[in-house]
Coordinates of C-alpha atoms in Angstrom, one line a residue:
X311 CA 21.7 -1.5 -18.3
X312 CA 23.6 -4.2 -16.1
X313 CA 26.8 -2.0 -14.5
X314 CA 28.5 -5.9 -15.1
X315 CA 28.3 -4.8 -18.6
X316 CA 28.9 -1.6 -18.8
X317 CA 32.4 -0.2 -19.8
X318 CA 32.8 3.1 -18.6
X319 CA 34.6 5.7 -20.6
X320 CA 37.6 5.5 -18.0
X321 CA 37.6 2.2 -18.8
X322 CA 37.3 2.5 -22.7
X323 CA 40.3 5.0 -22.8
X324 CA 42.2 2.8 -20.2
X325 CA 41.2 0.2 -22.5
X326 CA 42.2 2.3 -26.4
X327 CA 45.4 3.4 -24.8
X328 CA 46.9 -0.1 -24.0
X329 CA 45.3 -2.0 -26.7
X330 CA 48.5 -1.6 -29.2
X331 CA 50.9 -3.0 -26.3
X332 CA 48.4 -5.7 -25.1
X333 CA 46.8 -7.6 -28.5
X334 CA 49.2 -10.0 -28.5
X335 CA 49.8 -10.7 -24.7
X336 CA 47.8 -13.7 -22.9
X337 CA 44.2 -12.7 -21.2
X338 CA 45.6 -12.9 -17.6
X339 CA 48.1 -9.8 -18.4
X340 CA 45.1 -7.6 -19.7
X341 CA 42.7 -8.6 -17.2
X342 CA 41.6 -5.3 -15.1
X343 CA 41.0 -4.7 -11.3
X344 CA 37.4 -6.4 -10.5
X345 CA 35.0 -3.2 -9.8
X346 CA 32.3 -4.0 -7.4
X347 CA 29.4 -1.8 -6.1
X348 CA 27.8 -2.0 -2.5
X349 CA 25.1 -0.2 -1.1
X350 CA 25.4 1.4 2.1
X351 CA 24.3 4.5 4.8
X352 CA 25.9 7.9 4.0
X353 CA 27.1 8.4 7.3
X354 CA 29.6 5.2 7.1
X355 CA 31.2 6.1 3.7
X356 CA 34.0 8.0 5.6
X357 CA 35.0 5.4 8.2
X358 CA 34.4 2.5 5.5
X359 CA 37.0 4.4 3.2
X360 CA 39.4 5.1 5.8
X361 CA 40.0 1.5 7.7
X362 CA 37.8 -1.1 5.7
X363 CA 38.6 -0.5 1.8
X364 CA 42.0 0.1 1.4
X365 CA 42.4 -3.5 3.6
X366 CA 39.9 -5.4 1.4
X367 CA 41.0 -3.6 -1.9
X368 CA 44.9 -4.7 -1.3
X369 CA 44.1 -7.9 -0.3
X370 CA 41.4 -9.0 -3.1
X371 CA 43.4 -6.6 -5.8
X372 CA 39.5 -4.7 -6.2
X373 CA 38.4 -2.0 -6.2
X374 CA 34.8 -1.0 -4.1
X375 CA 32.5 1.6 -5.1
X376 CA 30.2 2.4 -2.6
X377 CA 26.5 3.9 -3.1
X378 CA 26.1 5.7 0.3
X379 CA 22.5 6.5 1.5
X380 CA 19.4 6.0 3.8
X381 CA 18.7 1.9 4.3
X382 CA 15.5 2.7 2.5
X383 CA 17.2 4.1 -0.4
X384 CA 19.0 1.1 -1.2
X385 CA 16.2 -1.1 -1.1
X386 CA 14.5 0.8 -3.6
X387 CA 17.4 0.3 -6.3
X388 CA 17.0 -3.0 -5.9
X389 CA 13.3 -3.3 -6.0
X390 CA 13.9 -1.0 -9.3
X391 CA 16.7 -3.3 -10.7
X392 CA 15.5 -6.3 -9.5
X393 CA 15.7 -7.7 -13.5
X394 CA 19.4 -6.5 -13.8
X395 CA 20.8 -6.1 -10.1
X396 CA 24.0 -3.6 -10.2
X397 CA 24.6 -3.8 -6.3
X398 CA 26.2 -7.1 -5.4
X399 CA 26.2 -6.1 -1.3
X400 CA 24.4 -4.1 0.8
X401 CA 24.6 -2.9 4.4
X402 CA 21.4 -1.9 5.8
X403 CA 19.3 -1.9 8.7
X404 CA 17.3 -5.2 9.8
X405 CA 14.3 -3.7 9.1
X406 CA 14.6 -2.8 5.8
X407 CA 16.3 -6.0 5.3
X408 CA 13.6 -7.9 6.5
X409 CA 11.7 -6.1 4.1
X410 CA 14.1 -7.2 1.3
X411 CA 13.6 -10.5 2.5
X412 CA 9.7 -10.8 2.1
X413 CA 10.7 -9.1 -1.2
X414 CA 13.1 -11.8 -2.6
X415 CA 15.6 -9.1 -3.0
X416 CA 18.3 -10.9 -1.1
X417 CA 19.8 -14.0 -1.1
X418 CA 20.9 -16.4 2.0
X419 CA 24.2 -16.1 2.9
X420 CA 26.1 -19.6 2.5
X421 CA 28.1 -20.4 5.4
X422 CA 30.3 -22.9 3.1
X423 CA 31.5 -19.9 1.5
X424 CA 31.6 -18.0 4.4
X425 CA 33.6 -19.1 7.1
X426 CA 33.5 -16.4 10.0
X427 CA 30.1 -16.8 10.1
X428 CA 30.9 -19.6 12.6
X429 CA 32.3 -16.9 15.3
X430 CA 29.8 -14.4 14.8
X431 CA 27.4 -14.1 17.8
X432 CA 24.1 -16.1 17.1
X433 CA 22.1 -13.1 18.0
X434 CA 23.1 -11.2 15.3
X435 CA 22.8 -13.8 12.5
X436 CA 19.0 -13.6 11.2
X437 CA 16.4 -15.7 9.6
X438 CA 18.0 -18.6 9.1
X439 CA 21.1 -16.8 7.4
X440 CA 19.7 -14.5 5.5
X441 CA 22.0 -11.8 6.5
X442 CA 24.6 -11.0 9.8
X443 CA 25.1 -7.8 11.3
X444 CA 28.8 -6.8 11.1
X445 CA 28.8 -4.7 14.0
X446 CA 26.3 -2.8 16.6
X447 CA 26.5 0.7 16.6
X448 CA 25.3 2.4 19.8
X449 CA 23.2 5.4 19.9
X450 CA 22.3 8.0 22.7
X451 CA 22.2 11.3 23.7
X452 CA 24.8 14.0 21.8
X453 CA 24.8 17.1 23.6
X454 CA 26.8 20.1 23.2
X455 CA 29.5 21.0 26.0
X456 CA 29.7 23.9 26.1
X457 CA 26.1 24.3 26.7
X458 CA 25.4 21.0 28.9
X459 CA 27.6 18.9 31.4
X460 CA 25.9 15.7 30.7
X461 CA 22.5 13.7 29.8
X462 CA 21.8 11.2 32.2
X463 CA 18.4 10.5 31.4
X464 CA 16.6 10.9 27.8
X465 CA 14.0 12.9 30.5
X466 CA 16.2 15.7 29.5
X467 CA 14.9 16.0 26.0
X468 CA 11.5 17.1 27.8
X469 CA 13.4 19.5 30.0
X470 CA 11.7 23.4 29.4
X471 CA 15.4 24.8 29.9
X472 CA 15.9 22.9 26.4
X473 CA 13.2 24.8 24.9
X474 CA 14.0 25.4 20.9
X475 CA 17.3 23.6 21.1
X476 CA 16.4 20.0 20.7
X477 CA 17.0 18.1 17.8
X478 CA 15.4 14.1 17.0
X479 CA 15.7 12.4 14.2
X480 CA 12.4 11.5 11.8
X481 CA 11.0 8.5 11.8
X482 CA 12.2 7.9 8.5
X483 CA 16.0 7.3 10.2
X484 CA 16.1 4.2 11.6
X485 CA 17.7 5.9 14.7
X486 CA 14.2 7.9 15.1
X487 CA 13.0 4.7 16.3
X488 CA 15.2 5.0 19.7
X489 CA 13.6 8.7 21.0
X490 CA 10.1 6.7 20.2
X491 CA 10.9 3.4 22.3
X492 CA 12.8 5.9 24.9
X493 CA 9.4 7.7 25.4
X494 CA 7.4 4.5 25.6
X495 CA 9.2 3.4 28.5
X496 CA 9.4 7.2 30.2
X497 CA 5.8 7.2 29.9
X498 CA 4.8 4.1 31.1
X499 CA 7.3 3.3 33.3
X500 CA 7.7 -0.5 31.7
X501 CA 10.7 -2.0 30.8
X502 CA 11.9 -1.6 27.3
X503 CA 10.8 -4.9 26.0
X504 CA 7.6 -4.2 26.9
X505 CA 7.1 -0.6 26.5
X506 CA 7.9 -0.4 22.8
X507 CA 4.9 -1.9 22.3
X508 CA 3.1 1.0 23.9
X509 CA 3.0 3.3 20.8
X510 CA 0.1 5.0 21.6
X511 CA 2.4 6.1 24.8
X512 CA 4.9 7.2 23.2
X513 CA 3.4 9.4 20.5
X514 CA 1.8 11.0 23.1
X515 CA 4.9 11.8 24.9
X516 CA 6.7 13.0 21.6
X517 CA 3.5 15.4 21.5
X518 CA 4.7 17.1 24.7
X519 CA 8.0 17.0 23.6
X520 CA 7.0 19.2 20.2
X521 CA 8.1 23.1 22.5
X522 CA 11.5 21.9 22.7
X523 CA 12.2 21.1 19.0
X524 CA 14.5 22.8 17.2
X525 CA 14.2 20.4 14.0
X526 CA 13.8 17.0 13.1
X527 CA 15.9 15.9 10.6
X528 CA 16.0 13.2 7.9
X529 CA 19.7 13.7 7.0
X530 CA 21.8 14.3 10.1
X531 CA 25.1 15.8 9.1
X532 CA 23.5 19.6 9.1
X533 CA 22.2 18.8 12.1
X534 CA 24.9 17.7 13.6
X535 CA 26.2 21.0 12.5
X536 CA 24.3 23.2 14.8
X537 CA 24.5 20.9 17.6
X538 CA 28.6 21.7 16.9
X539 CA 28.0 25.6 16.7
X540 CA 25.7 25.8 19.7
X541 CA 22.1 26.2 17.8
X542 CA 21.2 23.0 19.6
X543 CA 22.2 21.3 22.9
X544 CA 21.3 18.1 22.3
X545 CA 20.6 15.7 19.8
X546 CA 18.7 12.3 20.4
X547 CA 19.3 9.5 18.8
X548 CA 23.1 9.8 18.0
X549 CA 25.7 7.4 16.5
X550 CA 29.0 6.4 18.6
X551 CA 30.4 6.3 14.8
X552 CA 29.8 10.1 14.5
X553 CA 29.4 11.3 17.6
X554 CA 32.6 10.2 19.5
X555 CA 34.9 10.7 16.6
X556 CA 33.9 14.2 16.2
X557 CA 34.8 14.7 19.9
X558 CA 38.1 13.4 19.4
X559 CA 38.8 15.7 16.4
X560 CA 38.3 18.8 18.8
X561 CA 34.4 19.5 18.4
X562 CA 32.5 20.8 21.2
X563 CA 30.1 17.7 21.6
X564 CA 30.2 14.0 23.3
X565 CA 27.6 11.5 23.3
X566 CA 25.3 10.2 26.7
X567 CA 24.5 6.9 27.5
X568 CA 21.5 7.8 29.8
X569 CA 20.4 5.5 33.0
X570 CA 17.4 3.9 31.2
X571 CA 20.1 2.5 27.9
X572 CA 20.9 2.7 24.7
X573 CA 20.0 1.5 21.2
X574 CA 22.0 -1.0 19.6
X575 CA 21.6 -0.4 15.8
X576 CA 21.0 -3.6 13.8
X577 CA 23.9 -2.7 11.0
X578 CA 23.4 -6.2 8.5
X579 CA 25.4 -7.1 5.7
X580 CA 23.6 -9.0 2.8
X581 CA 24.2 -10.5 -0.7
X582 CA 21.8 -8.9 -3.5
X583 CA 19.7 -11.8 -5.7
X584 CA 21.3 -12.2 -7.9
X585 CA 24.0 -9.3 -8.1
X586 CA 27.5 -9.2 -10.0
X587 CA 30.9 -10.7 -8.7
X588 CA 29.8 -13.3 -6.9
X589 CA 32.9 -14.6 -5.5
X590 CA 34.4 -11.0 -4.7
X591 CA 31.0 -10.3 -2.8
X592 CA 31.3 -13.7 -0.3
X593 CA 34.6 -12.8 -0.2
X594 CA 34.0 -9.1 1.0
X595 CA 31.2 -10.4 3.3
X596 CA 33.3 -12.9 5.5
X597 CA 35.9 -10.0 5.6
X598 CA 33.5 -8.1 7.1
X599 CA 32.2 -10.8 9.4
X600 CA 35.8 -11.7 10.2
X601 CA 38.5 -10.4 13.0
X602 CA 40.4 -8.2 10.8
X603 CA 38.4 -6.2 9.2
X604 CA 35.6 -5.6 12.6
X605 CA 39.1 -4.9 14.3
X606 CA 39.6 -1.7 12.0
X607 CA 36.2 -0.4 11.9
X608 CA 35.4 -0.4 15.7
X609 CA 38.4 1.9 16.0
X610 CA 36.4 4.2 13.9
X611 CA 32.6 3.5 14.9
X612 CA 33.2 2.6 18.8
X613 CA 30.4 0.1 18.4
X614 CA 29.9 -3.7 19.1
X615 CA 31.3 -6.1 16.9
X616 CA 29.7 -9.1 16.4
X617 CA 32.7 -11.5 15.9
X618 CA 33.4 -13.0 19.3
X619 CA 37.0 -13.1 18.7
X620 CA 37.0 -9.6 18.7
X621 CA 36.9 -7.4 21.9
X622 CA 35.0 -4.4 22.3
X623 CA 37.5 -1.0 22.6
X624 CA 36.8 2.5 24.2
X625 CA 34.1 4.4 24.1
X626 CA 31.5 1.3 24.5
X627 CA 29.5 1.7 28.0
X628 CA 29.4 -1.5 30.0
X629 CA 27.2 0.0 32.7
X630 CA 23.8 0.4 31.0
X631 CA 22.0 -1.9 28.9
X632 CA 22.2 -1.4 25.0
X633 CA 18.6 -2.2 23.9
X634 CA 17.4 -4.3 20.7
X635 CA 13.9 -4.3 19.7
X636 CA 11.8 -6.2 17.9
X637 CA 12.6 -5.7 14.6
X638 CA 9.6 -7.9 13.0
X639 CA 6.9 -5.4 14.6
X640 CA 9.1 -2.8 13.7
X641 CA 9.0 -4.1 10.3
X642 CA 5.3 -4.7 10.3
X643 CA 4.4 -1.1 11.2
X644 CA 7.1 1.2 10.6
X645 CA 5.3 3.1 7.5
X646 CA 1.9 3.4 9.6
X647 CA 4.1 5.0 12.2
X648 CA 6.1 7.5 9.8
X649 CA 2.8 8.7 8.6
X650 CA 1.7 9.6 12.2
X651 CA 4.8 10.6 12.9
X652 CA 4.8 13.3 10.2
X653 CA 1.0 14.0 10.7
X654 CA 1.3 14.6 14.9
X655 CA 4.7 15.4 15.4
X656 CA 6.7 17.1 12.2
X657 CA 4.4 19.7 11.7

C-alpha cells in the first residue's frame, strides 16, 4: 500500500482525539504537518538530523522521515514499488543513480522549480538534470593515533608492519571503489584517470594486500569501532563526514589525505517517478542544492559543496587532488567486479 494513503495509528488517535473539537472547524485548521519519506545512506542520518532537518522542517512546517541505508538498498525499494512509489527523494551515489536512470526510477529534476540549480557547479549536475550532487564528501586514509603518526601514501596499506590490522571496505560500498582505483595507479604507476581502467592491476594488487587484512566490511560503523579501540590501524576508504567528527569528539583516530589524492564521493540528490509530495520534494531538493542548507551540513561532513556560493570550511585539503572517476564504467561493471571481488579477495 501507497505510504500517501496510509494513516498510521499515531495519526488515527491524533486524528479520534481532536475530531469532537475540529468537525465543525474549516479544513485549513485540521490540516496536519505534511510527512515526507526520503531515502538515504545510514551513515548520514546523524548529521542530516542534526543541521539539515530541523532547518527544512521549521521552514516548510514538515516533517522528514528518513529511510537510512546502503545506495543499493534504496534503489531496490524503488524497483519493488515502482507501481506505488513511497519515497519521494533519494540521496544516493551516482552509480546507483545512473542505474535508476536506465531504470526509469527517477525523474529529471526541473530547474523552473528549482532555482539553485543555477549556482550549482556544472560538474556535479548529471545527464542532462537528472539529478545534482549536494555536496562531495572526501575519502582517505583513517588511521589510529595512537598506533600510527600519519598515512602519507595509500602504499601503507601494503606495509607488513600493518600485518592483521588493516581494514577496506567491500566492493559492495561505494567507497570500496577508492582502495581499488588507489591500487590501479600504485601498480601501474599511471595517473588516476587512466589507471582505473587497469582492473586487472588492481585486483592483483588487492591480492597482495590479502596478509594485512583484518576485515572487510559492508557496514562500517563496527569497523570503525575497532579502528577506535586499537584492533585496527588504519582503515581505507574513510568518510571526512565520519572520520573528522569522531576526532573532534575525543576519539583516537584522524583521517589521511595521502600524496597520490583522494576520492571525491558522488553524494546526488534525486526525485523518485512518480513519488508523493511533489511540491514538498522540489522544495526540499533546491534547499539542499541551495546556500543555507550546504552551509550547515559541511560543518558536519567537512566535504565539498557543490553550490558556488558556498565556501569550502576546515578540514578540506587543498594540497592534493580529490579524484572523480568515471562513473558510467563504474556503472557498467560494478556487479562483475563485486563478484571478483568477493571470489579473489573476501575469502
Amino acid at each position: 500500500m501507497s505510504r500517501r494513503n496510509t494513516i498510521t495509528r499515531r495519526n488515527a488517535l491524533k486524528l479520534g482525539a481532536a475530531a469532537a473539537g475540529t468537525l465543525a472547524m474549516p479544513a485549513i485548521g485540521r490540516a496536519q504537518s505534511k510527512e515526507m519519506i526520503v531515502g538515504c545512506a545510514g551513515g548520514h542520518v546523524g548529521w542530516m538530523e542534526k543541521a539539515v532537518l530541523p532547518l527544512f522542517e521549521a521552514k516548510y512546517d514538515c516533517k522528514i522521515i528518513l529511510e537510512g541505508t546502503k545506495s543499493s538498498v534504496n534503489l531496490e525499494k524503488m524497483r519493488s514499488n515502482k507501481d506505488q512509489p513511497y519515497l519521494s527523494v533519494v540521496m544516493m551515489d551516482d552509480p546507483v543513480l545512473i542505474q535508476a536512470v536506465e531504470e526509469k526510477l527517477i525523474e529529471k529534476l526541473d530547474p523552473g522549480a528549482l532555482s539553485n540549480m543555477s549556482s550549482i557547479k556544472p560538474e556535479a549536475i548529471h545527464m542532462e538534470g537528472m539529478w545534482a550532487n549536494y555536496q562531495q564528501p572526501w575519502c582517505g586514509v583513517a588511521f589510529n593515533t595512537g598506533l600510527v603518526s600519519d598515512v602519507p601514501s595509500w602504499e601503507a596499506l601494503w606495509d607488513p608492519a600493518y600485518k592483521g590490522k588493516v581494514i577496506i571496505p567491500s566492493l559492495q560500498n561505494t567507497e570500496g571503489l577508492w582502495t581499488l582505483f588507489f591500487a590501479a595507479q600504485l601498480a601501474t604507476g599511471k595517473p588516476l584517470e587512466e589507471a582505473q581502467y587497469d582492473i586487472d592491476a588492481a585486483f592483483d594488487k588487492l591480492a597482495e594486500l590479502k596478509p594485512n587484512l583484518l576485515t572487510i566490511y559492508t557496514k562500517m560503523p563496527p569497523s570503525f569501532n575497532l579502528l577506535e579501540q586499537g584492533e585496527a590501524s588504519l582503515l581505507a576508504g574513510s568518510f571526512s563526514s565520519i572520520a573528522i567528527p569522531r576526532k573532534l569528539e575525543g576519539a583516537p583516530v584522524d583521517l589521511a589525505a595521502p600524496k597520490e589524492g583522494v576520492g571525491a564521493m558522488p553524494s546526488g540528490i534525486a526525485r523518485v517517478m512518480g513519488g508523493p509530495e511533489e511540491e514538498l520534494a522540489a522544495a526540499f531538493i533546491n534547499e539542499m542544492l541551495g546556500p543555507e542548507l550546504q552551509a550547515a551540513m559541511i560543518k558536519e561532513t567537512f566535504a565539498l559543496p557543490t553550490n558556488t556560493g558556498v565556501t569550502a570550511g576546515d578540514g578540506v585539503p587543498t594540497d592534493v587532488k580529490a579524484f572523480s572517476p568515471d562513473w558510467g564504467a563504474v556503472a557498467g561493471n560494478r556487479r562483475d567486479w563485486i563478484e571478483r571481488f568477493d571470489r579473489e579477495i573476501a575469502v
